[in-house]
């Protein structure tokens, strides 16, 4: 008897939600007419500053906090904590297990408690942990804090991408994801200079320089996390009574345009069935595979590019440290161009395929051309393709799903696959392959890029086929229990 009652309760809850949604939609009917074009542009600009820049800054500082281990290691942490053998690698690796495992529930939590409270809490928590890493004295303490750090940092990426996808229309989100991702690239590029400067605090308060890296960066994270509570915005349909920087009239306009764009501006009550419903959609796993496979190559290059420049191309250590940055500058330019034009032309797949082709050509040059200078040119092409492709996949998955809980599941799945790719990427270029020019790692990376290219072509073909069926009235795309939009079409 309990199952029928549960079913009746769920149906009643959905009907109540539908009635509320319809009433709110009726109240918004004049919102678009009330806002002038200039007012509409002003609202979008304010959203960009308060949402894209804020969550992008939080994610950027999480990247710095995640990878500051290498700078602390060369500054003396390994000697002071006796990180002999595989201890340093283990301390890095334990981060990824909770980081991957807890990403799916993070998108549920951010929806239930709100992004202000959730993102502020996790940022304060991981900032305190990073600060605490400046006071550890044993390998066990370091590894334990890294494990907990992975738990709290697991919430930032999927929650941020999910939040952004609820505020912007399908053909605005690509450029916003590009800006979000560009901020993290810039932070990663500057993190070495920051760490270098902090090591000059060596001896202050009786602490070695490597400890100051953790202390200062952890304190900065806590400060940014606290500020995010006042600077961030809740979901557009939220009724938690939290203070908004938008007027009611402006917020109504945002909700209405999302409803017109894809018809899912309101969230149905949470159930595990609704959250996991996205698991039956094959394209969700295709996007996750593409994102994770690309992350394998991206992390592999990030972990070992200086080694490749020294061991495979003959540059010295000082030259290698200087030569790492320029390819990422080109990657940032290509990233922004992809984001702008994929939104403007309302297509994603061709831009992703172009990025993969760029990386494939670059990797072939980088791995097999006999002249070191030409191989270095290949790094520019590889980096440009790899840096510009993740926001395209993020935008595609945001464009091609409907429903708030499916969107939450998809964001978590996509970003979780990137974490798995990070684990695999750390194992691609092995020390024993140095004599062969890291050829085995090159082959694996090349295979990942080719798989991504083929899989994206298949996705675009199937999406095009589905759109044609919808145009002929033979299928309703992304239809679910809230009905959906008759004119909804996939983006390819």
Coordinates of C-alpha atoms in Angstrom, one line a residue, residues 49-470:
X49 CA 30.1 40.2 -13.2
X50 CA 28.3 38.7 -10.3
X51 CA 28.0 35.2 -11.5
X52 CA 30.6 34.3 -14.2
X53 CA 33.5 36.3 -12.6
X54 CA 32.6 35.3 -9.1
X55 CA 32.3 31.5 -9.6
X56 CA 35.2 31.7 -12.1
X57 CA 37.4 33.3 -9.4
X58 CA 36.4 30.6 -6.9
X59 CA 37.2 27.8 -9.3
X60 CA 40.5 29.6 -10.3
X61 CA 41.7 29.7 -6.7
X62 CA 40.7 26.1 -6.2
X63 CA 43.0 25.2 -9.2
X64 CA 45.9 27.1 -7.5
X65 CA 45.2 25.4 -4.2
X66 CA 45.0 22.0 -5.9
X67 CA 48.4 22.3 -7.7
X68 CA 50.5 24.2 -5.2
X69 CA 52.0 20.9 -4.0
X70 CA 54.6 20.9 -6.7
X71 CA 55.8 24.4 -5.8
X72 CA 56.0 23.5 -2.1
X73 CA 57.8 20.3 -3.0
X74 CA 60.6 22.0 -4.9
X75 CA 60.8 24.7 -2.1
X76 CA 61.7 22.1 0.5
X77 CA 58.5 20.4 1.6
X78 CA 59.8 17.0 0.5
X79 CA 62.9 17.2 2.6
X80 CA 61.2 18.6 5.7
X81 CA 58.4 16.0 5.6
X82 CA 60.6 13.1 4.4
X83 CA 58.5 12.5 1.3
X84 CA 60.7 9.7 0.0
X85 CA 59.7 7.0 -2.5
X86 CA 56.1 7.3 -3.7
X87 CA 54.9 9.4 -0.7
X88 CA 54.7 12.6 -2.7
X89 CA 52.7 10.9 -5.5
X90 CA 50.4 9.3 -3.0
X91 CA 49.7 12.6 -1.3
X92 CA 48.7 14.0 -4.7
X93 CA 46.7 10.9 -5.8
X94 CA 44.5 10.6 -2.7
X95 CA 43.0 14.0 -3.5
X96 CA 41.2 12.6 -6.6
X97 CA 39.2 9.8 -5.0
X98 CA 36.8 12.0 -2.9
X99 CA 37.0 14.7 -5.6
X100 CA 35.4 12.3 -8.1
X101 CA 33.1 10.4 -5.7
X102 CA 31.4 13.4 -4.2
X103 CA 30.7 15.5 -7.3
X104 CA 27.3 14.0 -8.1
X105 CA 25.8 14.8 -4.7
X106 CA 27.3 18.3 -4.8
X107 CA 24.9 19.4 -7.5
X108 CA 21.9 18.2 -5.5
X109 CA 23.1 20.0 -2.4
X110 CA 23.7 23.3 -4.2
X111 CA 20.2 23.1 -5.5
X112 CA 18.6 22.3 -2.1
X113 CA 20.6 24.8 0.1
X114 CA 21.4 27.5 -2.5
X115 CA 24.7 28.5 -4.1
X116 CA 25.5 31.3 -1.7
X117 CA 25.5 29.1 1.4
X118 CA 26.9 26.0 -0.4
X119 CA 29.8 27.6 -2.3
X120 CA 30.7 29.9 0.6
X121 CA 30.9 26.9 3.0
X122 CA 33.0 24.7 0.7
X123 CA 35.4 27.5 -0.1
X124 CA 35.9 28.4 3.6
X125 CA 36.4 24.7 4.3
X126 CA 39.0 24.0 1.7
X127 CA 40.7 27.3 2.4
X128 CA 41.1 26.3 6.0
X129 CA 42.5 23.0 5.0
X130 CA 45.1 24.5 2.6
X131 CA 46.1 26.9 5.4
X132 CA 46.4 23.9 7.7
X133 CA 48.7 22.2 5.3
X134 CA 51.2 25.0 6.1
X135 CA 51.5 23.5 9.6
X136 CA 51.8 19.7 9.0
X137 CA 54.8 17.8 10.2
X138 CA 54.3 14.3 8.8
X139 CA 53.4 12.6 5.6
X140 CA 50.3 11.1 7.2
X141 CA 49.0 14.6 8.2
X142 CA 49.7 15.9 4.7
X143 CA 47.9 13.0 3.0
X144 CA 45.0 13.2 5.4
X145 CA 44.4 16.9 4.6
X146 CA 44.8 16.3 0.9
X147 CA 42.0 13.6 1.2
X148 CA 39.7 16.1 2.9
X149 CA 40.6 18.8 0.4
X150 CA 39.4 16.6 -2.4
X151 CA 36.0 16.2 -0.6
X152 CA 35.4 20.0 -0.3
X153 CA 36.8 21.0 -3.7
X154 CA 34.6 18.4 -5.4
X155 CA 31.7 20.8 -5.0
X156 CA 33.0 23.9 -6.8
X157 CA 33.3 22.9 -10.5
X158 CA 30.0 21.0 -11.1
X159 CA 28.0 23.4 -8.9
X160 CA 29.4 26.4 -10.7
X161 CA 28.7 25.1 -14.2
X162 CA 25.2 24.0 -13.1
X163 CA 24.5 27.4 -11.6
X164 CA 25.7 29.3 -14.8
X165 CA 23.6 27.0 -17.0
X166 CA 20.4 28.0 -15.2
X167 CA 20.9 31.7 -15.7
X168 CA 21.8 31.9 -19.4
X169 CA 20.1 30.9 -22.6
X170 CA 21.5 28.1 -24.7
X171 CA 23.3 30.5 -27.1
X172 CA 24.8 32.7 -24.4
X173 CA 26.4 30.0 -22.2
X174 CA 29.3 29.1 -24.5
X175 CA 31.1 32.4 -24.1
X176 CA 30.4 32.4 -20.4
X177 CA 31.9 29.0 -19.9
X178 CA 34.9 30.2 -21.9
X179 CA 35.4 33.1 -19.6
X180 CA 35.0 30.9 -16.6
X181 CA 37.6 28.5 -17.9
X182 CA 39.9 31.2 -19.1
X183 CA 40.1 32.6 -15.5
X184 CA 41.4 29.2 -14.3
X185 CA 44.0 29.0 -17.1
X186 CA 45.2 32.5 -16.2
X187 CA 45.4 31.5 -12.5
X188 CA 47.3 28.4 -13.3
X189 CA 49.8 30.4 -15.4
X190 CA 50.4 32.9 -12.6
X191 CA 50.5 30.4 -9.7
X192 CA 54.2 29.7 -10.3
X193 CA 55.1 33.4 -10.0
X194 CA 53.0 33.7 -6.8
X195 CA 54.6 30.6 -5.2
X196 CA 58.0 32.0 -6.2
X197 CA 57.3 35.2 -4.4
X198 CA 55.9 33.5 -1.3
X199 CA 59.0 31.4 -0.9
X200 CA 60.9 34.6 -0.3
X201 CA 59.1 34.8 3.1
X202 CA 61.4 32.0 4.1
X203 CA 62.4 32.4 7.8
X204 CA 59.5 34.8 8.6
X205 CA 58.0 33.8 12.0
X206 CA 60.4 30.9 12.0
X207 CA 58.6 29.2 9.1
X208 CA 60.2 27.9 5.9
X209 CA 59.1 29.4 2.6
X210 CA 57.1 26.4 1.4
X211 CA 54.8 26.7 4.4
X212 CA 54.0 30.3 3.5
X213 CA 52.7 29.1 0.1
X214 CA 49.9 27.1 1.9
X215 CA 49.3 29.7 4.6
X216 CA 48.9 32.7 2.3
X217 CA 46.9 30.9 -0.4
X218 CA 44.7 29.3 2.1
X219 CA 43.9 32.6 3.8
X220 CA 43.2 34.2 0.4
X221 CA 40.7 31.4 -0.3
X222 CA 38.9 31.9 3.0
X223 CA 38.6 35.6 2.2
X224 CA 37.2 35.0 -1.2
X225 CA 34.8 32.3 0.1
X226 CA 33.5 34.7 2.7
X227 CA 32.9 37.4 0.1
X228 CA 31.1 35.0 -2.2
X229 CA 28.2 34.8 0.3
X230 CA 27.3 38.4 -0.4
X231 CA 28.4 38.6 -4.0
X232 CA 26.8 35.4 -5.5
X233 CA 23.3 35.1 -6.7
X234 CA 20.8 32.3 -6.0
X235 CA 19.1 30.3 -8.7
X236 CA 16.7 32.4 -10.9
X237 CA 13.6 30.6 -9.6
X238 CA 14.6 30.5 -6.0
X239 CA 12.2 31.6 -3.3
X240 CA 14.4 31.4 -0.3
X241 CA 14.1 35.1 0.4
X242 CA 17.8 35.6 -0.1
X243 CA 18.9 39.2 -1.1
X244 CA 19.2 39.6 -4.8
X245 CA 21.1 42.3 -6.7
X246 CA 18.3 42.2 -9.3
X247 CA 15.0 43.9 -8.8
X248 CA 11.9 41.7 -8.9
X249 CA 11.1 43.1 -12.4
X250 CA 14.6 42.2 -13.7
X251 CA 14.5 38.7 -12.1
X252 CA 11.1 38.1 -13.7
X253 CA 12.6 38.9 -17.1
X254 CA 15.5 36.5 -16.6
X255 CA 13.1 33.6 -15.6
X256 CA 10.8 34.3 -18.6
X257 CA 13.6 34.3 -21.1
X258 CA 14.9 31.0 -19.8
X259 CA 11.4 29.6 -19.9
X260 CA 11.0 30.7 -23.5
X261 CA 14.5 29.3 -24.4
X262 CA 14.1 25.8 -23.1
X263 CA 11.1 25.6 -20.8
X264 CA 12.9 24.4 -17.7
X265 CA 13.3 27.5 -15.5
X266 CA 11.5 25.9 -12.6
X267 CA 12.8 22.8 -10.7
X268 CA 10.4 20.0 -9.9
X269 CA 10.6 18.7 -6.3
X270 CA 13.7 16.5 -5.8
X271 CA 13.5 12.7 -6.0
X272 CA 16.3 10.3 -6.7
X273 CA 14.3 9.0 -9.7
X274 CA 14.3 12.4 -11.3
X275 CA 18.0 13.0 -10.5
X276 CA 19.1 9.6 -12.0
X277 CA 16.8 9.8 -15.0
X278 CA 19.6 11.3 -17.0
X279 CA 21.6 8.1 -16.7
X280 CA 19.4 6.6 -19.4
X281 CA 20.4 9.2 -22.0
X282 CA 23.3 7.9 -24.0
X283 CA 24.5 11.4 -25.1
X284 CA 25.2 12.2 -21.4
X285 CA 27.7 9.4 -21.2
X286 CA 29.1 10.4 -24.7
X287 CA 29.8 13.9 -23.5
X288 CA 31.3 12.6 -20.2
X289 CA 33.6 10.3 -22.2
X290 CA 34.7 13.1 -24.5
X291 CA 35.4 15.4 -21.5
X292 CA 37.2 12.7 -19.5
X293 CA 39.3 11.6 -22.5
X294 CA 40.3 15.2 -23.2
X295 CA 41.2 15.6 -19.5
X296 CA 43.6 12.6 -19.8
X297 CA 45.6 14.5 -22.4
X298 CA 45.2 17.9 -20.7
X299 CA 46.4 16.6 -17.3
X300 CA 49.2 14.5 -18.9
X301 CA 50.5 17.6 -20.7
X302 CA 50.2 19.8 -17.6
X303 CA 52.0 17.3 -15.4
X304 CA 54.9 16.6 -17.8
X305 CA 55.3 19.4 -20.3
X306 CA 58.5 20.9 -18.6
X307 CA 60.0 17.4 -18.6
X308 CA 59.2 16.9 -22.3
X309 CA 60.8 20.2 -23.1
X310 CA 64.0 19.2 -21.2
X311 CA 64.2 15.5 -21.9
X312 CA 62.7 15.3 -25.4
X313 CA 63.6 18.7 -26.9
X314 CA 66.9 19.5 -25.3
X315 CA 66.0 22.8 -23.6
X316 CA 67.5 23.5 -20.2
X317 CA 65.4 23.9 -17.0
X318 CA 65.3 27.7 -17.1
X319 CA 64.3 27.7 -20.8
X320 CA 61.6 25.1 -20.1
X321 CA 60.1 27.1 -17.3
X322 CA 59.8 30.2 -19.6
X323 CA 58.6 28.2 -22.7
X324 CA 55.6 26.6 -20.9
X325 CA 53.6 29.9 -20.7
X326 CA 53.3 31.1 -24.4
X327 CA 51.3 28.1 -25.7
X328 CA 48.7 28.7 -23.0
X329 CA 48.4 32.3 -24.1
X330 CA 47.5 31.1 -27.6
X331 CA 45.1 28.6 -26.0
X332 CA 43.3 31.4 -24.2
X333 CA 42.8 33.4 -27.5
X334 CA 41.4 30.3 -29.3
X335 CA 39.2 29.5 -26.3
X336 CA 37.6 33.0 -26.4
X337 CA 37.1 32.9 -30.2
X338 CA 35.5 29.4 -30.0
X339 CA 33.1 30.6 -27.2
X340 CA 32.1 33.8 -29.1
X341 CA 31.5 32.2 -32.5
X342 CA 29.9 29.0 -31.3
X343 CA 27.3 31.1 -29.5
X344 CA 26.9 33.5 -32.5
X345 CA 26.6 30.7 -35.1
X346 CA 24.6 28.4 -32.7
X347 CA 26.7 25.3 -33.2
X348 CA 29.2 23.5 -31.1
X349 CA 30.3 20.3 -32.7
X350 CA 32.3 21.7 -35.6
X351 CA 34.3 24.0 -33.3
X352 CA 35.1 21.0 -31.0
X353 CA 36.2 18.9 -34.0
X354 CA 38.4 21.7 -35.3
X355 CA 40.0 21.9 -31.8
X356 CA 40.6 18.1 -31.8
X357 CA 42.1 18.3 -35.3
X358 CA 44.4 21.1 -34.2
X359 CA 45.6 19.0 -31.2
X360 CA 46.1 15.9 -33.3
X361 CA 48.3 17.7 -35.9
X362 CA 50.2 19.5 -33.1
X363 CA 50.8 16.2 -31.2
X364 CA 52.1 14.5 -34.3
X365 CA 54.5 17.4 -34.9
X366 CA 55.5 17.5 -31.2
X367 CA 56.2 13.8 -30.9
X368 CA 57.8 13.0 -34.2
X369 CA 59.4 16.0 -36.0
X370 CA 63.2 15.9 -35.8
X371 CA 63.7 19.6 -35.2
X372 CA 63.2 20.8 -31.6
X373 CA 62.0 24.2 -32.6
X374 CA 59.3 22.7 -34.8
X375 CA 58.3 20.3 -32.1
X376 CA 57.9 23.3 -29.8
X377 CA 55.6 24.8 -32.4
X378 CA 53.6 21.6 -32.2
X379 CA 53.0 22.3 -28.5
X380 CA 51.3 25.6 -29.4
X381 CA 48.8 23.7 -31.6
X382 CA 48.2 20.9 -29.0
X383 CA 47.7 23.5 -26.2
X384 CA 45.4 25.7 -28.3
X385 CA 43.2 22.7 -29.1
X386 CA 43.1 21.3 -25.6
X387 CA 42.6 24.6 -23.8
X388 CA 39.7 25.6 -26.1
X389 CA 37.7 22.3 -26.2
X390 CA 36.4 21.8 -22.6
X391 CA 34.1 24.8 -22.6
X392 CA 32.5 23.6 -25.8
X393 CA 31.6 20.3 -24.3
X394 CA 30.3 22.0 -21.2
X395 CA 28.1 24.2 -23.4
X396 CA 26.9 21.3 -25.5
X397 CA 25.7 19.3 -22.5
X398 CA 24.1 22.4 -21.1
X399 CA 22.3 23.0 -24.4
X400 CA 21.1 19.5 -25.0
X401 CA 19.4 18.6 -21.7
X402 CA 16.1 19.8 -20.2
X403 CA 15.0 19.7 -16.6
X404 CA 16.8 21.0 -13.5
X405 CA 17.6 17.6 -12.0
X406 CA 18.8 16.1 -15.3
X407 CA 20.9 19.2 -15.7
X408 CA 22.4 18.7 -12.2
X409 CA 23.1 15.0 -12.9
X410 CA 24.7 15.8 -16.2
X411 CA 27.0 18.5 -14.8
X412 CA 28.2 16.2 -12.1
X413 CA 28.8 13.3 -14.5
X414 CA 30.7 15.5 -16.9
X415 CA 33.0 17.1 -14.3
X416 CA 33.5 13.7 -12.5
X417 CA 34.8 12.2 -15.7
X418 CA 37.3 15.0 -15.8
X419 CA 38.5 14.0 -12.4
X420 CA 38.9 10.4 -13.5
X421 CA 40.9 11.7 -16.5
X422 CA 43.1 13.6 -14.1
X423 CA 44.0 10.3 -12.3
X424 CA 44.8 8.6 -15.6
X425 CA 46.6 11.6 -17.0
X426 CA 49.2 11.5 -14.2
X427 CA 50.2 8.0 -15.3
X428 CA 50.6 8.6 -19.1
X429 CA 54.2 9.9 -19.4
X430 CA 56.4 7.5 -17.5
X431 CA 60.0 8.0 -16.4
X432 CA 61.1 4.8 -18.1
X433 CA 59.9 6.1 -21.4
X434 CA 62.2 9.0 -21.4
X435 CA 64.8 7.3 -23.6
X436 CA 62.2 6.7 -26.3
X437 CA 61.0 10.3 -26.3
X438 CA 57.9 9.4 -24.3
X439 CA 56.5 7.7 -27.4
X440 CA 54.1 5.5 -25.5
X441 CA 52.5 8.5 -23.9
X442 CA 52.3 10.2 -27.2
X443 CA 50.5 7.2 -28.7
X444 CA 48.0 7.1 -25.8
X445 CA 47.3 10.9 -26.1
X446 CA 46.9 10.6 -29.9
X447 CA 44.4 7.7 -29.4
X448 CA 42.4 9.8 -26.9
X449 CA 42.1 12.7 -29.3
X450 CA 41.1 10.5 -32.2
X451 CA 38.4 8.8 -30.1
X452 CA 37.0 12.2 -29.1
X453 CA 36.9 13.4 -32.7
X454 CA 35.0 10.2 -33.9
X455 CA 32.6 10.3 -30.9
X456 CA 31.8 14.0 -31.4
X457 CA 31.0 13.3 -35.1
X458 CA 28.7 10.5 -34.1
X459 CA 27.0 12.7 -31.5
X460 CA 26.4 15.4 -34.1
X461 CA 25.0 12.9 -36.6
X462 CA 22.6 11.5 -34.1
X463 CA 21.5 14.9 -32.9
X464 CA 20.9 16.1 -36.4
X465 CA 18.8 13.0 -37.0
X466 CA 16.7 13.6 -33.9
X467 CA 16.1 17.2 -34.9
X468 CA 14.8 16.1 -38.3
X469 CA 12.4 13.7 -36.6
X470 CA 11.2 16.5 -34.4

